[in-house]
Short mmCIF file of C-alpha atoms in Angstrom, two decimals:
data_model
loop_
_atom_site.label_atom_id
_atom_site.label_comp_id
_atom_site.label_asym_id
_atom_site.label_seq_id
_atom_site.Cartn_x
_atom_site.Cartn_y
_atom_site.Cartn_z
CA ASN D 1 191.53 67.50 91.09
CA TRP D 2 193.09 70.58 89.52
CA CYS D 3 189.62 72.19 89.30
CA PHE D 4 188.77 71.80 92.97
CA PRO D 5 190.53 74.96 94.28
CA HIS D 6 188.89 77.02 91.53
CA GLY D 7 185.44 75.59 92.28
CA ARG D 8 186.01 76.17 95.95
CA ARG D 9 186.82 79.84 95.32
CA VAL D 10 183.65 80.30 93.27
CA GLN D 11 181.56 78.64 95.96
CA SER D 12 182.90 80.86 98.73
CA SER D 13 182.39 84.03 96.68
CA LYS D 14 178.75 83.09 96.10
CA LEU D 15 178.17 82.81 99.83
CA GLY D 16 179.34 86.36 100.38
CA PRO D 17 181.59 87.75 103.05
CA THR D 18 181.82 86.04 106.41
CA PRO D 19 179.83 87.94 109.03
CA PRO D 20 181.98 89.61 111.70
CA ARG D 21 182.42 87.88 115.03
CA LEU D 22 180.13 89.26 117.72
CA LEU D 23 181.79 90.85 120.75
CA THR D 24 181.57 89.37 124.20
CA GLU D 25 180.01 91.53 126.92
CA GLU D 26 183.49 92.35 128.26
CA GLU D 27 184.86 93.22 124.81
CA PHE D 28 181.84 95.44 124.13
CA GLN D 29 182.30 97.26 127.44
CA LEU D 30 186.03 97.75 126.84
CA GLN D 31 185.52 98.96 123.26
CA GLY D 32 182.90 101.43 124.47
CA GLU D 33 185.25 102.83 127.09
CA VAL D 34 188.18 103.11 124.67
CA GLU D 35 186.12 104.77 121.94
CA THR D 36 184.49 107.17 124.41
CA ARG D 37 187.86 108.27 125.79
CA LYS D 38 189.17 108.72 122.24
CA ALA D 39 186.14 110.79 121.16
CA LEU D 40 186.29 112.95 124.30
CA ALA D 41 190.00 113.64 123.69
CA GLU D 42 189.23 114.63 120.08
CA LEU D 43 186.42 116.92 121.26
CA ARG D 44 188.65 118.59 123.85
CA SER D 45 191.35 119.06 121.24
CA PHE D 46 188.92 120.65 118.78
CA CYS D 47 187.48 122.92 121.48
CA GLN D 48 190.99 124.20 122.20
CA SER D 49 191.81 124.82 118.53
CA PRO D 50 191.67 128.22 116.78
CA GLU D 51 188.85 126.98 114.48
CA PHE D 52 186.52 126.56 117.46
CA SER D 53 184.11 129.44 118.08
CA ALA D 54 184.07 129.49 121.89
CA TRP D 55 181.74 132.46 122.29
CA THR D 56 179.13 131.03 119.93
CA THR D 57 179.23 127.72 121.74
CA VAL D 58 179.11 129.23 125.22
CA SER D 59 176.10 131.32 124.23
CA ARG D 60 174.21 128.16 123.21
CA ILE D 61 174.89 125.80 126.12
CA GLN D 62 173.12 125.56 129.46
CA SER D 63 176.20 125.22 131.66
CA PRO D 64 179.18 127.20 130.31
CA LYS D 65 181.26 126.62 133.46
CA ARG D 66 180.83 122.88 133.25
CA PHE D 67 181.76 122.99 129.57
CA ALA D 68 184.88 125.05 130.34
CA ASP D 69 185.83 122.56 133.06
CA PHE D 70 185.42 119.70 130.56
CA VAL D 71 187.61 121.43 127.98
CA GLY D 72 190.17 121.94 130.75
CA GLY D 73 190.25 118.21 131.47
CA ALA D 74 187.46 117.60 133.97
CA ALA D 75 185.18 114.59 133.69
CA HIS D 76 182.36 114.82 131.17
CA VAL D 77 179.83 113.48 133.69
CA THR D 78 179.22 114.29 137.34
CA PRO D 79 179.36 111.66 140.11
CA ASN D 80 175.57 111.96 140.44
CA GLU D 81 175.15 111.23 136.72
CA VAL D 82 177.43 108.20 137.05
CA SER D 83 175.34 106.90 139.97
CA ALA D 84 172.09 107.45 138.10
CA HIS D 85 173.49 105.66 135.05
CA GLU D 86 174.67 102.73 137.16
CA ARG D 87 171.26 102.45 138.79
CA GLU D 88 169.51 102.47 135.43
CA PHE D 89 171.93 100.52 133.24
CA GLY D 90 174.46 98.89 135.58
CA LEU D 91 174.70 95.34 136.86
CA GLU D 92 172.01 96.06 139.43
CA SER D 93 169.48 96.77 136.69
CA LEU D 94 170.45 93.57 134.87
CA SER D 95 169.59 91.46 137.90
CA ILE D 96 166.30 93.36 138.31
CA ASP D 97 165.50 92.73 134.63
CA GLU D 98 166.26 89.03 135.09
CA GLU D 99 163.95 88.90 138.11
CA LEU D 100 161.18 90.58 136.11
CA PHE D 101 161.56 88.07 133.28
CA GLU D 102 161.52 85.19 135.78
CA GLU D 103 158.31 86.58 137.31
CA ASP D 104 156.78 86.86 133.83
CA ASP D 105 157.69 83.22 133.15
CA ASP D 106 156.01 82.17 136.41
CA ASP D 107 152.87 84.10 135.45
CA ASP D 108 152.82 82.37 132.06
CA ASP D 109 153.07 78.96 133.75
CA GLU D 110 150.16 79.81 136.07
CA GLU D 111 148.04 80.97 133.12
CA GLU D 112 148.76 77.73 131.25
CA GLU D 113 147.77 75.69 134.34
CA ASN D 114 144.52 77.66 134.70
CA ILE D 115 143.66 77.14 131.05
CA SER D 116 144.33 73.39 131.19
CA ASP D 117 142.34 73.07 134.46
CA SER D 118 139.31 74.86 133.05
CA SER D 119 139.37 73.01 129.74
CA GLY D 120 139.95 69.62 131.37
CA GLY D 121 136.74 69.83 133.24
#
């Protein structure tokens, strides 16, 4: 009996580390929002620091006014961009994707029926 804990430890080390728990959809969404806000705050802070070369950056970007507004605290995306993103990746697109997969499943069933009808005679 005194060997069991030692053997148990060896066994678990051979299996390797336990894989991390996968996030739920809600946890993933929340983590994405938190990390995005954090990264945007860090970017704004850096852009306001003395180490940041504003003129070099402004000369390289397409929309200097929008960039200046962002550094000043404005949103990093426009309402139109938010709408476009929601249309493409939001809940609406998930239901459309589900409908497409359901239609594909129906097509597969019809193909299987046609094959069995033609082979059955």
